[in-house]
């Protein structure tokens, strides 16, 4: 059975190659620290579950130090000239879309179709992790296909990928670090403390104030935690269930659904949701770190107001 | 109740407001919160390590970048630009509106992986929107690219919640079940529809307004 560990091994392999290529790149401005960063990340992906947890904790501190103090930077890229790219664009035309479409196509296939194929009674792909496995295998397939179709050589392709990966390394690391901060917050009881503070200090025996407190609380809490899933159990146990549903008799269906979507409005507003709001800034090479959040404010705030009204109307 | 760990939140807010390196802010706040909550250094390291290993899947999207590098070396962006210039009817506003609607509908059908910041925004949507809008200044160009990323997020968030097998719906159902309230997933998922519609109207109006700017 193809499981998530195999995809992690694939990623580990890529990071190990990046470490090796950085090490060999004598013109790289941060050669050693960049190589160390990718090597540590390769270790975490290749052997993370077999290493003692405290040593992985140390590795995380190492990764953060390397990325946080500017140790990982992109080197000089010998990119192809614009004229060569234009010519190749005319030569391949729409065929250039095929490898790019290979990824979503394969991801859907791996989450819906492949787990149903049984080999010796075992599903071909772990059914619980279909789309992540599809993402990994589809990416590898797209790479191989793109190389074959265009006749591009491996080394310049990897160098170009390394240039992008070096420049977004810190942003790519951030979602993992934020998930880690979320674990620390929940183990330290930050969520329950905040919910307690809210419920103890607000007299919520009328519909509108209770709806406001729950919807805005979900949004605010999601801004803090970066994840509506982390906010939901805390806010619903604090306000949604005991006050809205049990005391005021609201319909639990709309309370939960619209409450969660109020949290999603918070996701649009926070740098803590790094994979949605910070990673694209790096991918699109935008100069303002908060450019994506800025582009979302004018959608998130009116939508949050809509959620409050919808919950008030639909839940009662 | 130990309220000291709440200082961790304050540290995060302060760090982001001062525009310090987000990586250092987050790890610093994690360390501070752990110490204030009274965890030992070893406990803290173990918690860091376990959580990091468990969340490695968040970095898997990087695996797509080598394929993207090949395609961009071979002129994918140039091809997308030429394609858009040949089809003048596809303005930036219409393009983003179309993308928003498609992303919401597909996500509502559970096909959330048919898109994403690395998978579709950087290689396809962003160069398309840029070619269609023909921004006059660099600031305008960056605003359009940021709006592309925003449109992918809005489409995903306010579509996926309607799909009954989606994690959020199951989380809500599970939470209620734990507290003795039995609901069908559909009884929750359907209530995501009004908000999804509002999201399409609000964000759709914003991207459609791009036409007049361009």
PDB file of C-alpha atoms in Angstrom, chain B:
ATOM      1  CA  UNK B   1      -6.739  29.155  35.726  1.00  0.00           C
ATOM      2  CA  UNK B   2      -3.261  30.122  34.584  1.00  0.00           C
ATOM      3  CA  UNK B   3      -3.639  33.239  32.415  1.00  0.00           C
ATOM      4  CA  UNK B   4       0.102  33.771  31.858  1.00  0.00           C
ATOM      5  CA  UNK B   5       0.267  31.743  28.622  1.00  0.00           C
ATOM      6  CA  UNK B   6      -2.021  34.400  27.095  1.00  0.00           C
ATOM      7  CA  UNK B   7       1.102  36.560  26.886  1.00  0.00           C
ATOM      8  CA  UNK B   8       2.116  34.273  24.003  1.00  0.00           C
ATOM      9  CA  UNK B   9      -0.743  35.705  21.957  1.00  0.00           C
ATOM     10  CA  UNK B  10       0.360  39.242  22.797  1.00  0.00           C
ATOM     11  CA  UNK B  11       3.882  38.380  21.632  1.00  0.00           C
ATOM     12  CA  UNK B  12       2.570  37.112  18.289  1.00  0.00           C
ATOM     13  CA  UNK B  13       0.468  40.241  17.751  1.00  0.00           C
ATOM     14  CA  UNK B  14       3.362  42.507  18.720  1.00  0.00           C
ATOM     15  CA  UNK B  15       5.855  40.653  16.543  1.00  0.00           C
ATOM     16  CA  UNK B  16       3.638  40.727  13.475  1.00  0.00           C
ATOM     17  CA  UNK B  17       2.760  44.392  14.071  1.00  0.00           C
ATOM     18  CA  UNK B  18       6.459  45.294  14.250  1.00  0.00           C
ATOM     19  CA  UNK B  19       6.979  43.289  11.035  1.00  0.00           C
ATOM     20  CA  UNK B  20       9.663  41.119  12.561  1.00  0.00           C
ATOM     21  CA  UNK B  21      10.589  37.849  10.844  1.00  0.00           C
ATOM     22  CA  UNK B  22       7.402  35.739  11.177  1.00  0.00           C
ATOM     23  CA  UNK B  23       9.482  32.587  11.656  1.00  0.00           C
ATOM     24  CA  UNK B  24      11.224  34.037  14.714  1.00  0.00           C
ATOM     25  CA  UNK B  25       8.010  35.561  16.089  1.00  0.00           C
ATOM     26  CA  UNK B  26       6.175  32.243  15.956  1.00  0.00           C
ATOM     27  CA  UNK B  27       8.959  30.134  17.433  1.00  0.00           C
ATOM     28  CA  UNK B  28       9.682  32.791  20.074  1.00  0.00           C
ATOM     29  CA  UNK B  29       6.019  32.946  21.070  1.00  0.00           C
ATOM     30  CA  UNK B  30       5.901  29.140  21.191  1.00  0.00           C
ATOM     31  CA  UNK B  31       8.894  28.987  23.528  1.00  0.00           C
ATOM     32  CA  UNK B  32       7.552  31.800  25.723  1.00  0.00           C
ATOM     33  CA  UNK B  33       4.090  30.241  25.994  1.00  0.00           C
ATOM     34  CA  UNK B  34       5.560  26.849  26.872  1.00  0.00           C
ATOM     35  CA  UNK B  35       7.768  28.338  29.604  1.00  0.00           C
ATOM     36  CA  UNK B  36       4.904  30.463  31.021  1.00  0.00           C
ATOM     37  CA  UNK B  37       2.691  27.366  31.127  1.00  0.00           C
ATOM     38  CA  UNK B  38       5.374  25.668  33.187  1.00  0.00           C
ATOM     39  CA  UNK B  39       6.564  23.044  30.679  1.00  0.00           C
ATOM     40  CA  UNK B  40      10.124  21.786  31.184  1.00  0.00           C
ATOM     41  CA  UNK B  41      12.643  22.391  28.372  1.00  0.00           C
ATOM     42  CA  UNK B  42      12.542  18.690  27.445  1.00  0.00           C
ATOM     43  CA  UNK B  43       8.734  18.659  27.405  1.00  0.00           C
ATOM     44  CA  UNK B  44       8.810  21.730  25.179  1.00  0.00           C
ATOM     45  CA  UNK B  45      11.243  20.149  22.731  1.00  0.00           C
ATOM     46  CA  UNK B  46       9.182  16.946  22.620  1.00  0.00           C
ATOM     47  CA  UNK B  47       5.994  18.940  21.977  1.00  0.00           C
ATOM     48  CA  UNK B  48       7.722  20.924  19.199  1.00  0.00           C
ATOM     49  CA  UNK B  49       9.147  17.815  17.582  1.00  0.00           C
ATOM     50  CA  UNK B  50       5.955  15.744  17.733  1.00  0.00           C
ATOM     51  CA  UNK B  51       3.830  18.538  16.327  1.00  0.00           C
ATOM     52  CA  UNK B  52       6.300  19.316  13.544  1.00  0.00           C
ATOM     53  CA  UNK B  53       6.508  15.684  12.436  1.00  0.00           C
ATOM     54  CA  UNK B  54       2.720  15.371  12.523  1.00  0.00           C
ATOM     55  CA  UNK B  55       2.194  18.461  10.366  1.00  0.00           C
ATOM     56  CA  UNK B  56       4.815  17.730   7.692  1.00  0.00           C
ATOM     57  CA  UNK B  57       2.055  17.310   5.121  1.00  0.00           C
ATOM     58  CA  UNK B  58       1.711  21.114   5.078  1.00  0.00           C
ATOM     59  CA  UNK B  59       4.985  21.337   3.139  1.00  0.00           C
ATOM     60  CA  UNK B  60       4.139  18.735   0.493  1.00  0.00           C
ATOM     61  CA  UNK B  61       2.994  21.392  -1.948  1.00  0.00           C
ATOM     62  CA  UNK B  62       6.696  22.181  -2.474  1.00  0.00           C
ATOM     63  CA  UNK B  63       6.956  18.926  -4.414  1.00  0.00           C
ATOM     64  CA  UNK B  64       5.173  20.585  -7.326  1.00  0.00           C
ATOM     65  CA  UNK B  65       7.793  23.309  -7.780  1.00  0.00           C
ATOM     66  CA  UNK B  66      10.286  21.259  -9.847  1.00  0.00           C
ATOM     67  CA  UNK B  67       7.615  20.525 -12.473  1.00  0.00           C
ATOM     68  CA  UNK B  68       6.616  24.177 -12.426  1.00  0.00           C
ATOM     69  CA  UNK B  69      10.259  25.210 -12.921  1.00  0.00           C
ATOM     70  CA  UNK B  70      10.505  23.117 -16.089  1.00  0.00           C
ATOM     71  CA  UNK B  71       7.287  24.561 -17.489  1.00  0.00           C
ATOM     72  CA  UNK B  72       8.275  28.135 -16.674  1.00  0.00           C
ATOM     73  CA  UNK B  73      11.676  27.625 -18.296  1.00  0.00           C
ATOM     74  CA  UNK B  74       9.832  26.411 -21.354  1.00  0.00           C
ATOM     75  CA  UNK B  75       7.662  29.512 -21.523  1.00  0.00           C
ATOM     76  CA  UNK B  76       4.423  28.580 -19.735  1.00  0.00           C
ATOM     77  CA  UNK B  77       3.872  32.157 -18.551  1.00  0.00           C
ATOM     78  CA  UNK B  78       4.615  33.557 -22.005  1.00  0.00           C
ATOM     79  CA  UNK B  79       2.165  31.108 -23.565  1.00  0.00           C
ATOM     80  CA  UNK B  80      -0.564  31.990 -21.053  1.00  0.00           C
ATOM     81  CA  UNK B  81       0.019  35.690 -21.755  1.00  0.00           C
ATOM     82  CA  UNK B  82      -0.248  35.236 -25.537  1.00  0.00           C
ATOM     83  CA  UNK B  83      -3.344  33.079 -25.141  1.00  0.00           C
ATOM     84  CA  UNK B  84      -5.115  35.751 -23.087  1.00  0.00           C
ATOM     85  CA  UNK B  85      -4.125  38.498 -25.511  1.00  0.00           C
ATOM     86  CA  UNK B  86      -5.712  36.535 -28.344  1.00  0.00           C
ATOM     87  CA  UNK B  87      -8.971  36.198 -26.408  1.00  0.00           C
ATOM     88  CA  UNK B  88      -9.814  39.798 -25.654  1.00  0.00           C
ATOM     89  CA  UNK B  89     -13.295  38.961 -24.374  1.00  0.00           C
ATOM     90  CA  UNK B  90     -11.724  37.374 -21.292  1.00  0.00           C
ATOM     91  CA  UNK B  91     -11.090  40.455 -19.172  1.00  0.00           C
ATOM     92  CA  UNK B  92      -9.370  40.181 -15.800  1.00  0.00           C
ATOM     93  CA  UNK B  93     -12.651  40.774 -13.973  1.00  0.00           C
ATOM     94  CA  UNK B  94     -14.509  38.063 -15.902  1.00  0.00           C
ATOM     95  CA  UNK B  95     -11.589  35.681 -15.540  1.00  0.00           C
ATOM     96  CA  UNK B  96     -11.485  36.038 -11.744  1.00  0.00           C
ATOM     97  CA  UNK B  97     -15.270  35.832 -11.491  1.00  0.00           C
ATOM     98  CA  UNK B  98     -15.251  32.614 -13.519  1.00  0.00           C
ATOM     99  CA  UNK B  99     -12.432  31.194 -11.400  1.00  0.00           C
ATOM    100  CA  UNK B 100     -14.235  32.102  -8.162  1.00  0.00           C
ATOM    101  CA  UNK B 101     -17.443  30.397  -9.244  1.00  0.00           C
ATOM    102  CA  UNK B 102     -15.668  27.293 -10.530  1.00  0.00           C
ATOM    103  CA  UNK B 103     -13.522  26.967  -7.418  1.00  0.00           C
ATOM    104  CA  UNK B 104     -16.583  27.250  -5.149  1.00  0.00           C
ATOM    105  CA  UNK B 105     -18.637  24.710  -7.101  1.00  0.00           C
ATOM    106  CA  UNK B 106     -15.778  22.205  -7.410  1.00  0.00           C
ATOM    107  CA  UNK B 107     -14.890  22.569  -3.721  1.00  0.00           C
ATOM    108  CA  UNK B 108     -18.543  22.017  -2.812  1.00  0.00           C
ATOM    109  CA  UNK B 109     -18.356  18.750  -4.771  1.00  0.00           C
ATOM    110  CA  UNK B 110     -15.331  17.726  -2.729  1.00  0.00           C
ATOM    111  CA  UNK B 111     -12.789  18.476  -5.477  1.00  0.00           C
ATOM    112  CA  UNK B 112     -10.758  20.877  -3.334  1.00  0.00           C
ATOM    113  CA  UNK B 113      -7.456  19.763  -4.824  1.00  0.00           C
ATOM    114  CA  UNK B 114      -8.375  21.063  -8.294  1.00  0.00           C
ATOM    115  CA  UNK B 115      -6.616  24.323  -7.569  1.00  0.00           C
ATOM    116  CA  UNK B 116      -4.372  25.988  -5.043  1.00  0.00           C
ATOM    117  CA  UNK B 117      -1.728  28.653  -4.715  1.00  0.00           C
ATOM    118  CA  UNK B 118       1.134  26.614  -6.179  1.00  0.00           C
ATOM    119  CA  UNK B 119      -0.986  24.348  -8.369  1.00  0.00           C
ATOM    120  CA  UNK B 120      -3.111  26.880 -10.228  1.00  0.00           C
ATOM    121  CA  UNK B 121      -2.624  30.477  -9.044  1.00  0.00           C
ATOM    122  CA  UNK B 122       1.075  30.884  -9.782  1.00  0.00           C
ATOM    123  CA  UNK B 123       1.261  28.966 -13.085  1.00  0.00           C
ATOM    124  CA  UNK B 124      -2.123  29.853 -14.595  1.00  0.00           C
ATOM    125  CA  UNK B 125      -4.419  32.344 -12.900  1.00  0.00           C
ATOM    126  CA  UNK B 126      -1.848  35.019 -12.018  1.00  0.00           C
ATOM    127  CA  UNK B 127      -0.225  35.307 -15.469  1.00  0.00           C
ATOM    128  CA  UNK B 128      -3.677  35.190 -17.095  1.00  0.00           C
ATOM    129  CA  UNK B 129      -5.063  37.984 -14.937  1.00  0.00           C
ATOM    130  CA  UNK B 130      -1.918  40.023 -15.401  1.00  0.00           C
ATOM    131  CA  UNK B 131      -2.040  39.686 -19.190  1.00  0.00           C
ATOM    132  CA  UNK B 132      -5.736  40.527 -19.273  1.00  0.00           C
ATOM    133  CA  UNK B 133      -5.537  43.560 -16.993  1.00  0.00           C
ATOM    134  CA  UNK B 134      -2.310  44.998 -18.438  1.00  0.00           C
ATOM    135  CA  UNK B 135      -1.478  46.939 -15.262  1.00  0.00           C
ATOM    136  CA  UNK B 136       0.219  50.281 -15.830  1.00  0.00           C
ATOM    137  CA  UNK B 137       2.270  50.356 -12.640  1.00  0.00           C
ATOM    138  CA  UNK B 138       4.102  47.784 -10.520  1.00  0.00           C
ATOM    139  CA  UNK B 139       1.826  48.560  -7.551  1.00  0.00           C
ATOM    140  CA  UNK B 140      -1.226  47.875  -9.689  1.00  0.00           C
ATOM    141  CA  UNK B 141       0.331  44.627 -10.947  1.00  0.00           C
ATOM    142  CA  UNK B 142       0.995  43.432  -7.392  1.00  0.00           C
ATOM    143  CA  UNK B 143      -2.543  44.316  -6.360  1.00  0.00           C
ATOM    144  CA  UNK B 144      -3.947  42.147  -9.151  1.00  0.00           C
ATOM    145  CA  UNK B 145      -1.688  39.218  -8.270  1.00  0.00           C
ATOM    146  CA  UNK B 146      -2.703  39.484  -4.612  1.00  0.00           C
ATOM    147  CA  UNK B 147      -6.345  39.503  -5.680  1.00  0.00           C
ATOM    148  CA  UNK B 148      -5.737  36.262  -7.637  1.00  0.00           C
ATOM    149  CA  UNK B 149      -4.409  34.587  -4.478  1.00  0.00           C
ATOM    150  CA  UNK B 150      -7.337  36.006  -2.488  1.00  0.00           C
ATOM    151  CA  UNK B 151      -9.844  34.690  -5.035  1.00  0.00           C
ATOM    152  CA  UNK B 152      -8.457  31.165  -4.734  1.00  0.00           C
ATOM    153  CA  UNK B 153      -8.766  31.331  -0.926  1.00  0.00           C
ATOM    154  CA  UNK B 154     -12.302  32.737  -0.936  1.00  0.00           C
ATOM    155  CA  UNK B 155     -13.455  30.195  -3.518  1.00  0.00           C
ATOM    156  CA  UNK B 156     -11.987  27.311  -1.546  1.00  0.00           C
ATOM    157  CA  UNK B 157     -13.150  28.376   1.928  1.00  0.00           C
ATOM    158  CA  UNK B 158     -16.710  29.172   0.960  1.00  0.00           C
ATOM    159  CA  UNK B 159     -17.189  26.089  -1.173  1.00  0.00           C
ATOM    160  CA  UNK B 160     -15.652  23.240   0.794  1.00  0.00           C
ATOM    161  CA  UNK B 161     -18.001  23.594   3.761  1.00  0.00           C
ATOM    162  CA  UNK B 162     -20.982  22.545   1.654  1.00  0.00           C
ATOM    163  CA  UNK B 163     -19.418  19.167   0.912  1.00  0.00           C
ATOM    164  CA  UNK B 164     -20.798  16.707   3.463  1.00  0.00           C
ATOM    165  CA  UNK B 165     -17.672  14.556   3.734  1.00  0.00           C
ATOM    166  CA  UNK B 166     -15.424  17.574   4.344  1.00  0.00           C
ATOM    167  CA  UNK B 167     -13.425  17.612   7.571  1.00  0.00           C
ATOM    168  CA  UNK B 168     -15.082  20.736   8.984  1.00  0.00           C
ATOM    169  CA  UNK B 169     -18.567  19.290   8.614  1.00  0.00           C
ATOM    170  CA  UNK B 170     -17.510  16.027  10.248  1.00  0.00           C
ATOM    171  CA  UNK B 171     -15.784  17.982  13.017  1.00  0.00           C
ATOM    172  CA  UNK B 172     -18.991  19.900  13.766  1.00  0.00           C
ATOM    173  CA  UNK B 173     -21.100  16.744  13.663  1.00  0.00           C
ATOM    174  CA  UNK B 174     -18.602  14.962  15.912  1.00  0.00           C
ATOM    175  CA  UNK B 175     -18.571  17.840  18.379  1.00  0.00           C
ATOM    176  CA  UNK B 176     -22.355  17.794  18.712  1.00  0.00           C
ATOM    177  CA  UNK B 177     -22.427  13.981  18.961  1.00  0.00           C
ATOM    178  CA  UNK B 178     -19.955  14.173  21.850  1.00  0.00           C
ATOM    179  CA  UNK B 179     -22.365  16.503  23.614  1.00  0.00           C
ATOM    180  CA  UNK B 180     -25.380  14.293  22.977  1.00  0.00           C
ATOM    181  CA  UNK B 181     -26.857  16.062  19.931  1.00  0.00           C
ATOM    182  CA  UNK B 182     -27.316  13.800  16.919  1.00  0.00           C
ATOM    183  CA  UNK B 183     -27.313  15.581  13.530  1.00  0.00           C
ATOM    184  CA  UNK B 184     -26.892  14.305   9.981  1.00  0.00           C
ATOM    185  CA  UNK B 185     -23.912  15.878   8.109  1.00  0.00           C
ATOM    186  CA  UNK B 186     -26.392  17.242   5.564  1.00  0.00           C
ATOM    187  CA  UNK B 187     -28.258  19.122   8.312  1.00  0.00           C
ATOM    188  CA  UNK B 188     -25.048  21.081   8.895  1.00  0.00           C
ATOM    189  CA  UNK B 189     -23.583  21.299   5.393  1.00  0.00           C
ATOM    190  CA  UNK B 190     -26.712  22.784   3.799  1.00  0.00           C
ATOM    191  CA  UNK B 191     -26.564  25.777   6.152  1.00  0.00           C
ATOM    192  CA  UNK B 192     -23.257  26.703   4.546  1.00  0.00           C
ATOM    193  CA  UNK B 193     -25.082  27.586   1.312  1.00  0.00           C
ATOM    194  CA  UNK B 194     -26.367  31.098   2.208  1.00  0.00           C
ATOM    195  CA  UNK B 195     -22.898  32.222   3.275  1.00  0.00           C
ATOM    196  CA  UNK B 196     -21.364  30.671   0.143  1.00  0.00           C
ATOM    197  CA  UNK B 197     -23.780  32.689  -1.954  1.00  0.00           C
ATOM    198  CA  UNK B 198     -22.967  35.906  -0.052  1.00  0.00           C
ATOM    199  CA  UNK B 199     -19.245  35.208  -0.504  1.00  0.00           C
ATOM    200  CA  UNK B 200     -19.741  34.840  -4.267  1.00  0.00           C
ATOM    201  CA  UNK B 201     -21.723  38.086  -4.432  1.00  0.00           C
ATOM    202  CA  UNK B 202     -19.353  40.155  -2.285  1.00  0.00           C
ATOM    203  CA  UNK B 203     -16.070  38.907  -3.696  1.00  0.00           C
ATOM    204  CA  UNK B 204     -17.529  38.593  -7.193  1.00  0.00           C
ATOM    205  CA  UNK B 205     -18.571  42.229  -7.128  1.00  0.00           C
ATOM    206  CA  UNK B 206     -15.058  43.205  -6.080  1.00  0.00           C
ATOM    207  CA  UNK B 207     -13.284  41.279  -8.839  1.00  0.00           C
ATOM    208  CA  UNK B 208     -15.834  42.340 -11.472  1.00  0.00           C
ATOM    209  CA  UNK B 209     -15.035  45.959 -10.634  1.00  0.00           C
ATOM    210  CA  UNK B 210     -11.527  45.326 -11.984  1.00  0.00           C
ATOM    211  CA  UNK B 211     -12.987  45.835 -15.483  1.00  0.00           C
ATOM    212  CA  UNK B 212     -13.574  49.486 -14.898  1.00  0.00           C
ATOM    213  CA  UNK B 213     -10.092  49.985 -13.464  1.00  0.00           C
ATOM    214  CA  UNK B 214      -8.361  48.279 -16.371  1.00  0.00           C
TER     215      UNK B 214
END
